[in-house]
PDB file of C-alpha atoms in Angstrom:
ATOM      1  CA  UNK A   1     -61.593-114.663  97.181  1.00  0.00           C
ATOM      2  CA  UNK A   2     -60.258-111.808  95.285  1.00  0.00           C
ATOM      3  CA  UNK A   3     -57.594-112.623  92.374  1.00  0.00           C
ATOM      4  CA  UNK A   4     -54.334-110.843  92.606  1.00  0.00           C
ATOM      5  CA  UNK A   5     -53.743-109.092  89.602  1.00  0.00           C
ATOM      6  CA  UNK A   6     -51.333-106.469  90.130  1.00  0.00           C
ATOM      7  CA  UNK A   7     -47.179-107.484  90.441  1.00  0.00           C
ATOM      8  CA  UNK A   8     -46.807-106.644  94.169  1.00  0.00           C
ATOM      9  CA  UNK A   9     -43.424-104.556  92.638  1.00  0.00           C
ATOM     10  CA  UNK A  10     -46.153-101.859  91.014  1.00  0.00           C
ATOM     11  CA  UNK A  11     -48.170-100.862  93.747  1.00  0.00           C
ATOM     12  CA  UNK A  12     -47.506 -97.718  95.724  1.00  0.00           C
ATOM     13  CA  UNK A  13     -44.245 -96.504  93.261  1.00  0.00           C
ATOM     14  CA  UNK A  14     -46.634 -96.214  89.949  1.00  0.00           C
ATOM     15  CA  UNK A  15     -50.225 -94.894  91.264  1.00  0.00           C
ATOM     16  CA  UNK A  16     -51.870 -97.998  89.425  1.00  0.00           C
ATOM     17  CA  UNK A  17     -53.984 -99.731  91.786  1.00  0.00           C
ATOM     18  CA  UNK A  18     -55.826-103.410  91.512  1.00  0.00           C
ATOM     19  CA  UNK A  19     -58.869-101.333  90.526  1.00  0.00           C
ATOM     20  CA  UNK A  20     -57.025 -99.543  87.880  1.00  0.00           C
ATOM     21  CA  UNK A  21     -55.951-102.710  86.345  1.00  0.00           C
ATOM     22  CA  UNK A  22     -59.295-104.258  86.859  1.00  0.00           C
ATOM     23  CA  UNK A  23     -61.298-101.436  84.783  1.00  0.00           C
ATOM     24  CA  UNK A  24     -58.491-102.047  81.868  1.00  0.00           C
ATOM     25  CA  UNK A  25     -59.079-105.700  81.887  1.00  0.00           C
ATOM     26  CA  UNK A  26     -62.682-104.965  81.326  1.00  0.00           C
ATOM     27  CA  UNK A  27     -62.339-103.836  78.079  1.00  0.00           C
ATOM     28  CA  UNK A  28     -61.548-107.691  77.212  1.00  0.00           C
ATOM     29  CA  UNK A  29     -64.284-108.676  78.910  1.00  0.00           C
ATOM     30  CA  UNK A  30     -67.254-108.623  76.441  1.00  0.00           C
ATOM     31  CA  UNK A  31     -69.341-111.050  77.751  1.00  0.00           C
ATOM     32  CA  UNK A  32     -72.801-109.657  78.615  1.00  0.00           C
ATOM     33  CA  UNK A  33     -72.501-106.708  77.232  1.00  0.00           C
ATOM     34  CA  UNK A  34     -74.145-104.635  73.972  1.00  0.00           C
ATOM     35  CA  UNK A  35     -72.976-104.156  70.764  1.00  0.00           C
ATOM     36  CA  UNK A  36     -71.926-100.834  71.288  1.00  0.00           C
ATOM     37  CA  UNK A  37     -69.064-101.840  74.311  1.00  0.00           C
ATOM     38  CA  UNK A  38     -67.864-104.851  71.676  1.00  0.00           C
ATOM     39  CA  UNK A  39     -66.900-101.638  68.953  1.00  0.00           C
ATOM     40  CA  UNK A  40     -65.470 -99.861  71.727  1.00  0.00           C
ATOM     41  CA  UNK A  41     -63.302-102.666  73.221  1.00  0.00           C
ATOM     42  CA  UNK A  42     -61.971-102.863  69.523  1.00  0.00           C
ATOM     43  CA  UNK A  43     -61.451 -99.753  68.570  1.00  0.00           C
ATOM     44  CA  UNK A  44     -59.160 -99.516  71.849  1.00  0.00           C
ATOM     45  CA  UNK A  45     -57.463-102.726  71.241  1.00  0.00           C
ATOM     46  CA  UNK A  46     -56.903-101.980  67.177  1.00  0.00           C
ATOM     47  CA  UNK A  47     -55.745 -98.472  68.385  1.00  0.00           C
ATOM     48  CA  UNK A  48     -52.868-100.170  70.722  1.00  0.00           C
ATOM     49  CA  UNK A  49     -51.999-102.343  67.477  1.00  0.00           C
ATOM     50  CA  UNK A  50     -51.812 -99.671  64.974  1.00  0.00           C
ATOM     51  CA  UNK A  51     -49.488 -97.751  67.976  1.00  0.00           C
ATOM     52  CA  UNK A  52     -46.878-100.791  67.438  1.00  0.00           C
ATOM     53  CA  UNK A  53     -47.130-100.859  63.883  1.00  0.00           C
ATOM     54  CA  UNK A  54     -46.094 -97.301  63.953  1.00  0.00           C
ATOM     55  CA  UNK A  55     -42.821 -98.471  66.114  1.00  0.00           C
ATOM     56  CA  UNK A  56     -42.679-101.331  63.093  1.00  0.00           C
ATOM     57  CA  UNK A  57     -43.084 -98.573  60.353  1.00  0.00           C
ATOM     58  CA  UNK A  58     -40.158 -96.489  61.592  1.00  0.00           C
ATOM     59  CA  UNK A  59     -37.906 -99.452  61.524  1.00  0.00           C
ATOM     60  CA  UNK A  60     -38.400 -98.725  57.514  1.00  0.00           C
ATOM     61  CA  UNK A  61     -37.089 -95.579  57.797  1.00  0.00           C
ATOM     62  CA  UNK A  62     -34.252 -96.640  59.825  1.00  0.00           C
ATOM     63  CA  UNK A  63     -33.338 -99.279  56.246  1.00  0.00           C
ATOM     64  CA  UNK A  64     -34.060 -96.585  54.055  1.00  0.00           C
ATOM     65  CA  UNK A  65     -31.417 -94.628  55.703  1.00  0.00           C
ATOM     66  CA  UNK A  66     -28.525 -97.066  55.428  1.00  0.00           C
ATOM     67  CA  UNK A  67     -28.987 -97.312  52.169  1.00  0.00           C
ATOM     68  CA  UNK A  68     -30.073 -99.189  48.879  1.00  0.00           C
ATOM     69  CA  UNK A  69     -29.177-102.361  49.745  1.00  0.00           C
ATOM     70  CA  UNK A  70     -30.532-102.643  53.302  1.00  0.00           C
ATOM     71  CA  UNK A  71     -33.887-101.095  52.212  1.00  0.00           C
ATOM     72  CA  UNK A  72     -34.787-102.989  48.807  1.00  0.00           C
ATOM     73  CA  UNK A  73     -33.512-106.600  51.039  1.00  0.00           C
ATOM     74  CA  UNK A  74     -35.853-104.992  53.425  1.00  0.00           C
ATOM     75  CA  UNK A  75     -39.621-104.299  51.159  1.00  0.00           C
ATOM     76  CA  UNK A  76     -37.934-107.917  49.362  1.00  0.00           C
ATOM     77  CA  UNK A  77     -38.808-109.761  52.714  1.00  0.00           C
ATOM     78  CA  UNK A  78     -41.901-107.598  53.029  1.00  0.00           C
ATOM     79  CA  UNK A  79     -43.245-108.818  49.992  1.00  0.00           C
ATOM     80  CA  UNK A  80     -43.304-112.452  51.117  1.00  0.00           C
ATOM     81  CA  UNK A  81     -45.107-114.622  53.313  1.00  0.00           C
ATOM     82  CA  UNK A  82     -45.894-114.498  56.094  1.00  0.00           C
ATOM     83  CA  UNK A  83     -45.038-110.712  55.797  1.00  0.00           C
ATOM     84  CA  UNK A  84     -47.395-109.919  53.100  1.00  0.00           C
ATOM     85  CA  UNK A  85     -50.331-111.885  54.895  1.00  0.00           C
ATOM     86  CA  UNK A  86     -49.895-109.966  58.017  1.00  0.00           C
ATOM     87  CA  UNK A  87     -49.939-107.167  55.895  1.00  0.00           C
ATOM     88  CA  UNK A  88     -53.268-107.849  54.547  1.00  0.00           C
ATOM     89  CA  UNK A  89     -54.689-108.002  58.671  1.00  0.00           C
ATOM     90  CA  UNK A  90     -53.078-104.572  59.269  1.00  0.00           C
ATOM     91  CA  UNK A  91     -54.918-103.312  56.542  1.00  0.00           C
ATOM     92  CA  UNK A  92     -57.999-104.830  57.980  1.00  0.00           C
ATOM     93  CA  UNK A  93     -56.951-103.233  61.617  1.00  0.00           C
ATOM     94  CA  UNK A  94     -56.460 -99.996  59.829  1.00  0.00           C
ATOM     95  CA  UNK A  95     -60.063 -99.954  58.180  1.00  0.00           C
ATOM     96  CA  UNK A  96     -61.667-101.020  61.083  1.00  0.00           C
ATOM     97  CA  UNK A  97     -60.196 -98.326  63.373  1.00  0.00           C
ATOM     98  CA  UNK A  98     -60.940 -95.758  60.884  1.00  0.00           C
ATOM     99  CA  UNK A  99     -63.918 -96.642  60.004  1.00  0.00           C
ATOM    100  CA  UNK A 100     -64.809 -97.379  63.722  1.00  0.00           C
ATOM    101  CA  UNK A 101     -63.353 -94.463  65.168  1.00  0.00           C
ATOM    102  CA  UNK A 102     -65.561 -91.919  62.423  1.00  0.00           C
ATOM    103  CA  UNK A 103     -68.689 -93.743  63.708  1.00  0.00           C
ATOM    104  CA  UNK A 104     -67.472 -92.962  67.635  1.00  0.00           C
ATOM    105  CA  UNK A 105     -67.015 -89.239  66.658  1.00  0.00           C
ATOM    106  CA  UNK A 106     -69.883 -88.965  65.020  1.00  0.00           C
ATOM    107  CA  UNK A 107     -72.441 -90.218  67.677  1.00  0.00           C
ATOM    108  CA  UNK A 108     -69.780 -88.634  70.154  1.00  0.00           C
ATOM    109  CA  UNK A 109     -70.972 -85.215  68.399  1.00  0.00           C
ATOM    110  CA  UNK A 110     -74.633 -86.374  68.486  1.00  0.00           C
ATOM    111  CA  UNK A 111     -74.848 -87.135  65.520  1.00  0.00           C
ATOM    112  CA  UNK A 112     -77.271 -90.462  63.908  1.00  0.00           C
ATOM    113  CA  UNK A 113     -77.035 -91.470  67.899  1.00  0.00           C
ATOM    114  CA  UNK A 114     -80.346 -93.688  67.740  1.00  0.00           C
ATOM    115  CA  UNK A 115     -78.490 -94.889  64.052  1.00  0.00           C
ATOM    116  CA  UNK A 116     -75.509 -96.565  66.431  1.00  0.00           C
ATOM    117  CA  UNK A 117     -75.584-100.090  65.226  1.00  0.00           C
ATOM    118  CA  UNK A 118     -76.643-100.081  61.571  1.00  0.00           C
ATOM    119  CA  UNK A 119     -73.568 -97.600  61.754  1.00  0.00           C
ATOM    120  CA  UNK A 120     -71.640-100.447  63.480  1.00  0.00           C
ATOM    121  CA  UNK A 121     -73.125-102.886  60.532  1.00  0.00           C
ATOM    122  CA  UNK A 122     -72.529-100.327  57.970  1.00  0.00           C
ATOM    123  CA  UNK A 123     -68.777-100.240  59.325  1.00  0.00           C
ATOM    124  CA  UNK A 124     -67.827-104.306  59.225  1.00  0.00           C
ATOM    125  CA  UNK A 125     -69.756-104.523  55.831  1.00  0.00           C
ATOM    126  CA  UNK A 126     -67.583-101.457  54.009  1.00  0.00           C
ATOM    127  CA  UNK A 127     -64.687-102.895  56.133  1.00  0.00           C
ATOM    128  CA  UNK A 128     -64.733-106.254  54.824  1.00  0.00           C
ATOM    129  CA  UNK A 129     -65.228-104.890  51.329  1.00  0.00           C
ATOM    130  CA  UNK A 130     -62.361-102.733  51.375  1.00  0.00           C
ATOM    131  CA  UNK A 131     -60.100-104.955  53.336  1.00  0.00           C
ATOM    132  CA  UNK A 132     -60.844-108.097  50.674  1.00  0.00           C
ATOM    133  CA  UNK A 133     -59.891-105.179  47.781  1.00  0.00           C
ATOM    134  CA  UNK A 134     -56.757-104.905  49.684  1.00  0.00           C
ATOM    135  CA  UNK A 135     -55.877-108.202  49.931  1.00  0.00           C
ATOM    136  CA  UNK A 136     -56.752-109.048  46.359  1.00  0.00           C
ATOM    137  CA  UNK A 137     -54.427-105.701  45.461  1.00  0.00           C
ATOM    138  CA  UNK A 138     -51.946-107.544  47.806  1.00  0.00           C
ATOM    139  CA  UNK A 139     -51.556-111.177  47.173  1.00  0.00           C
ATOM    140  CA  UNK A 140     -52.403-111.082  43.738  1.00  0.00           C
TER     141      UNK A 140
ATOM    142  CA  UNK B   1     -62.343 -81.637  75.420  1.00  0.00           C
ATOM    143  CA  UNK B   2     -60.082 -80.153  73.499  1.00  0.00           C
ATOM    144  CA  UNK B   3     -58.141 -82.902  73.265  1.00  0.00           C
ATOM    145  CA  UNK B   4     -60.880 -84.790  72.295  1.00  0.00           C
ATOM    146  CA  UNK B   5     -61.632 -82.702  69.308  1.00  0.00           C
ATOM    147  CA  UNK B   6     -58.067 -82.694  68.433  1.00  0.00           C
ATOM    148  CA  UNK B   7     -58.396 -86.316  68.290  1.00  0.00           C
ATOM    149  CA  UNK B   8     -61.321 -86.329  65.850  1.00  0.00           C
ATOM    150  CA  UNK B   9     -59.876 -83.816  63.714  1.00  0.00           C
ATOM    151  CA  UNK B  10     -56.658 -85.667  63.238  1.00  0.00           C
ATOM    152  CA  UNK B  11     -58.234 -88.954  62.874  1.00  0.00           C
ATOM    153  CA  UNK B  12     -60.398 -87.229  59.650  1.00  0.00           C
ATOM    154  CA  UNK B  13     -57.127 -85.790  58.769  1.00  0.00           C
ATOM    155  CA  UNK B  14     -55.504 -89.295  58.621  1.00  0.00           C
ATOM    156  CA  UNK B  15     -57.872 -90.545  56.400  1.00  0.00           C
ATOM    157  CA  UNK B  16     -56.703 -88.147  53.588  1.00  0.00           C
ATOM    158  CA  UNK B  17     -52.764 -88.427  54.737  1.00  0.00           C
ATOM    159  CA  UNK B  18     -53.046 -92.433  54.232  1.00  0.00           C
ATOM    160  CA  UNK B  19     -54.961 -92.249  51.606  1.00  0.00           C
ATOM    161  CA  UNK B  20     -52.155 -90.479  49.559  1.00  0.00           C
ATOM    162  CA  UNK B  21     -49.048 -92.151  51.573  1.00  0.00           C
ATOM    163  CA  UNK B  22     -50.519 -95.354  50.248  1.00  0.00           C
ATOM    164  CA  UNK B  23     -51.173 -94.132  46.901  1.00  0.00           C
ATOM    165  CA  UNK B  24     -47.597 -92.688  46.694  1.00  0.00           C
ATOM    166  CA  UNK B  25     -45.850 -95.487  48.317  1.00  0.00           C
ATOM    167  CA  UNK B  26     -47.766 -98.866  47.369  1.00  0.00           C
ATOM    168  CA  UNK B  27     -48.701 -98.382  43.939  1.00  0.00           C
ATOM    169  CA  UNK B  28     -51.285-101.035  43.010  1.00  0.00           C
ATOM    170  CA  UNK B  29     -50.487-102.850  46.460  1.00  0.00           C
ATOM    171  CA  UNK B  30     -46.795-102.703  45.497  1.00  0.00           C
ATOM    172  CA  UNK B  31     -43.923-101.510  47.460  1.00  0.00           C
ATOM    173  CA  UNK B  32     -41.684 -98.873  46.073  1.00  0.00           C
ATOM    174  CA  UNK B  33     -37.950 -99.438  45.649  1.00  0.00           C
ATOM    175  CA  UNK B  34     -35.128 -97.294  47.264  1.00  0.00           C
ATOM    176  CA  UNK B  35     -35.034 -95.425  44.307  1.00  0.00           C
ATOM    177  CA  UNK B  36     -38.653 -94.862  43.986  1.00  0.00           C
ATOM    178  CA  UNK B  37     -39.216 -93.690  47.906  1.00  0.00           C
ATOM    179  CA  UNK B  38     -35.868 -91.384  47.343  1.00  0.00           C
ATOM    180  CA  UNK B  39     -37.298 -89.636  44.086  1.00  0.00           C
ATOM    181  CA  UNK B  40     -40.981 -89.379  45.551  1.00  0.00           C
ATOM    182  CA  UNK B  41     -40.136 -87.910  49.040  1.00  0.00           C
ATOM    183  CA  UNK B  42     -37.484 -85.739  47.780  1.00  0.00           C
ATOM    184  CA  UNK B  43     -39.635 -83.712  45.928  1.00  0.00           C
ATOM    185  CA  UNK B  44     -40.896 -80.319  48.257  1.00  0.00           C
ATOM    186  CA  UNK B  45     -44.669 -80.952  48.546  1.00  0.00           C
ATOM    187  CA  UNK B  46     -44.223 -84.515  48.937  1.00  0.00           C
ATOM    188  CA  UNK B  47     -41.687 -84.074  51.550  1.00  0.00           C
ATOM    189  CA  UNK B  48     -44.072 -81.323  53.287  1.00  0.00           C
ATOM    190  CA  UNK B  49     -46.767 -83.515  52.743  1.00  0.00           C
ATOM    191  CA  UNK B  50     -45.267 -86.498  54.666  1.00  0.00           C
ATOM    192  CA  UNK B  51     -44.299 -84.406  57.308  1.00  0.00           C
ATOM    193  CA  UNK B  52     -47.401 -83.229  58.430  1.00  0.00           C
ATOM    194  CA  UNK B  53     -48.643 -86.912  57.755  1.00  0.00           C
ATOM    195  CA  UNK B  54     -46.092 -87.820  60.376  1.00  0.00           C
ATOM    196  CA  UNK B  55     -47.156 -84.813  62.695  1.00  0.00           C
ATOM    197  CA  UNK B  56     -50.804 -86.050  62.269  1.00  0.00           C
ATOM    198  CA  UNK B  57     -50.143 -89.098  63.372  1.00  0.00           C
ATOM    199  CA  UNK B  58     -48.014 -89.148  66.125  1.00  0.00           C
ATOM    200  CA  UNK B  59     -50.430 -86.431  67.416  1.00  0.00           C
ATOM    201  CA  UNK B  60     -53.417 -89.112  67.150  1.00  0.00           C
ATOM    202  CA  UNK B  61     -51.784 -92.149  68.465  1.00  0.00           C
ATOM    203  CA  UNK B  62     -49.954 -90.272  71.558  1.00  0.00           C
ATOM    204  CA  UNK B  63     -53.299 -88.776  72.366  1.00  0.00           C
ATOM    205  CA  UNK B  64     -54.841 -92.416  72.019  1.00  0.00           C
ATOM    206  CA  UNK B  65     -51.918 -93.747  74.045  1.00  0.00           C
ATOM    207  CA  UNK B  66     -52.972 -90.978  76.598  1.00  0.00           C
ATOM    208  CA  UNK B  67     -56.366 -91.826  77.081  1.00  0.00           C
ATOM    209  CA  UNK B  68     -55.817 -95.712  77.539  1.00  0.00           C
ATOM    210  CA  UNK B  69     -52.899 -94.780  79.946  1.00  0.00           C
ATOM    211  CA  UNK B  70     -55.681 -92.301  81.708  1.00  0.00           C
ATOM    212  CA  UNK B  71     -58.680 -95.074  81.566  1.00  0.00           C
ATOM    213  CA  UNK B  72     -56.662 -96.960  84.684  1.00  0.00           C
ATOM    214  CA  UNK B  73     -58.113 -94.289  86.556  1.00  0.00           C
ATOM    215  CA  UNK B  74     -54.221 -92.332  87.779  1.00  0.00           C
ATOM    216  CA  UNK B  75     -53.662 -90.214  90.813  1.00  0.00           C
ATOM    217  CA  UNK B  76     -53.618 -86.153  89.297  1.00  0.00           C
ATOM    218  CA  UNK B  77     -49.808 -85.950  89.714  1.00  0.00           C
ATOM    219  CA  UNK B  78     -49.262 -89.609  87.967  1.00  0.00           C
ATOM    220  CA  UNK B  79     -51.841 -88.101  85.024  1.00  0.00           C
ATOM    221  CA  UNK B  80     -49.252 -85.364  84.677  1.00  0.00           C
ATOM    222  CA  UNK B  81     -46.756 -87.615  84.120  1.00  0.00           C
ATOM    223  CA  UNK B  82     -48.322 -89.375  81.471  1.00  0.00           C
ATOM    224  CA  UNK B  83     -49.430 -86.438  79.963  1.00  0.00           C
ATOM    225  CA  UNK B  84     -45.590 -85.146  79.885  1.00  0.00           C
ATOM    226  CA  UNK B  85     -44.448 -88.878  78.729  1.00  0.00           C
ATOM    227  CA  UNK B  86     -46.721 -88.804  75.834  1.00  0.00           C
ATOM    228  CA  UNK B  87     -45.793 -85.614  74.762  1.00  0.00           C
ATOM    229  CA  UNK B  88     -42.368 -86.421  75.000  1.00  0.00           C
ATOM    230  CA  UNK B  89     -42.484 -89.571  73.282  1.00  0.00           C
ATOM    231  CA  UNK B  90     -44.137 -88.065  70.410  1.00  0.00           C
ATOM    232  CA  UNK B  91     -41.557 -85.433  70.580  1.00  0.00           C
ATOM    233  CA  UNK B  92     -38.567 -87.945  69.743  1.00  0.00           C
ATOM    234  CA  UNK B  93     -40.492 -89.741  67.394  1.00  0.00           C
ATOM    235  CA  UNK B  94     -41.024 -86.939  65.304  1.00  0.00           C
ATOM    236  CA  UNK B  95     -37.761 -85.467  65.350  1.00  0.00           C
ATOM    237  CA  UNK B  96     -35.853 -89.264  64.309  1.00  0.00           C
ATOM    238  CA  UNK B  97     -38.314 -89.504  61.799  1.00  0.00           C
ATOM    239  CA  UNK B  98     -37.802 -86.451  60.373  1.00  0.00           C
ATOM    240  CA  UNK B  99     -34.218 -86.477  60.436  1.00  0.00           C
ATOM    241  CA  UNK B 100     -34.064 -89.223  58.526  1.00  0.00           C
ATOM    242  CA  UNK B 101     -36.481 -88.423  56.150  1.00  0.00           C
ATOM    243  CA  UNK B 102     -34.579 -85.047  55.524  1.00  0.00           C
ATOM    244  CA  UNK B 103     -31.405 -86.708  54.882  1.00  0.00           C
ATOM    245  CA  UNK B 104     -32.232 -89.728  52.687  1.00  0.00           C
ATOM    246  CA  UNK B 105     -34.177 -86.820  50.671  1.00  0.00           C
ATOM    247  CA  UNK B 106     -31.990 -83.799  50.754  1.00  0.00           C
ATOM    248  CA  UNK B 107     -28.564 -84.647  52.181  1.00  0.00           C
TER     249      UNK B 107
END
């Protein structure tokens, strides 16, 4: 029997469908699949969490404007845990996407396409390197 | 396709608009302090710089908000709606950013 996975109070008003929500789920769904849809499904999903981060950033802006006191309480908090850990996975996020998302427009140009997954390699490896400079930069 | 390329291009832009927004405001992974962010932004090319920083990446995450909006595979009238919701989304963003920017700089 077929799961349900649409609110009943979205179809018809928003032109999503079942299917349409199906073939977004799929991105989460990794299982049997290559190397290549695993960077993909990540590079969407650390795209959506660098979008909220954005929404997060401008609340910065927002302290800065009222003033002194709101924004130096503000980077105060931001300097401690668990701000300053959380800190050290968006910089991870960040890396990846970038990183990630110059290796999709690359092969999406046709360029190194048979090169695809030492790219992929290349792209944790110099991740992880620059992401544990960051956190050393960070935390200590 | 266009949009595409747009996409790209900002995303390499990014890289050199982070680079320096981090070098500017987290000095050796430090935060600046009121006084610091005031007396860096409010000087022209750093205030021109951060606002095409700001352009450059609303640009690149309403487009990528676009495109995983589009991916559910929407009706053509519904993909003009997103298309006009991104746009003016990115459009408000930009402009309460920028106000505030200008005024804790200039005003």
């Amino acid at each position: 029997m077929r799961k349900r996975i649409l609110p009943q109070a979205l179809k018809g008003t928003t032109g999503i469908s079942e299917g349409s929500v199906a073939r977004f789920l799929k991105w989460f769904d990794v299982r049997h699949r290559g190397v290549g849809f695993w960077a993909f499904s990540l590079n969407r999903i650390t795209g959506m969490v660098l979008v909220g981060y954005l929404f997060v950033h401008f609340t910065a802006l927002t302290n800065l404007a009222r003033g002194p006191d709101a924004y130096n309480a503000f980077v105060d908090r931001m300097k401690r845990p668990p701000f300053i850990y959380l800190d050290v996975a968006l910089v991870g996020v960040l890396v990846f996407h970038g990183l990630n998302g110059l290796r999709i427009s690359l092969t999406g140009l046709g360029v190194a396409t048979s090169w695809q997954k030492e790219l992929l390699w290349a792209v944790l490896v110099v991740g992880t390197v620059l992401t544990a400079g960051a956190a050393y930069l960070l935390l200590f | 396709m266009g949009l595409w390329f747009l996409k790209v291009f900002s995303g390499v832009a990014l890289y050199v608009f982070v680079g320096l927004h981090l070098m500017a405001h987290h000095p050796g992974g430090d935060l600046l302090d009121y006084e610091g962010v005031v007396a860096y932004i409010s000087q022209p090319r750093a205030f021109i710089l951060e606002t095409l920083f700001l352009l450059t990446v609303l640009v690149h995450s309403m487009l990528g908000v676009r495109a995983i909006i589009l991916d559910l595979g929407l009706q053509p009238a519904q993909e003009r709606k997103v298309n006009l919701f991104v746009f003016l989304l990115g459009a408000v963003l930009f402009v309460y950013a920028f106000i505030l920017t200008f005024s804790v700089a200039f005003l």
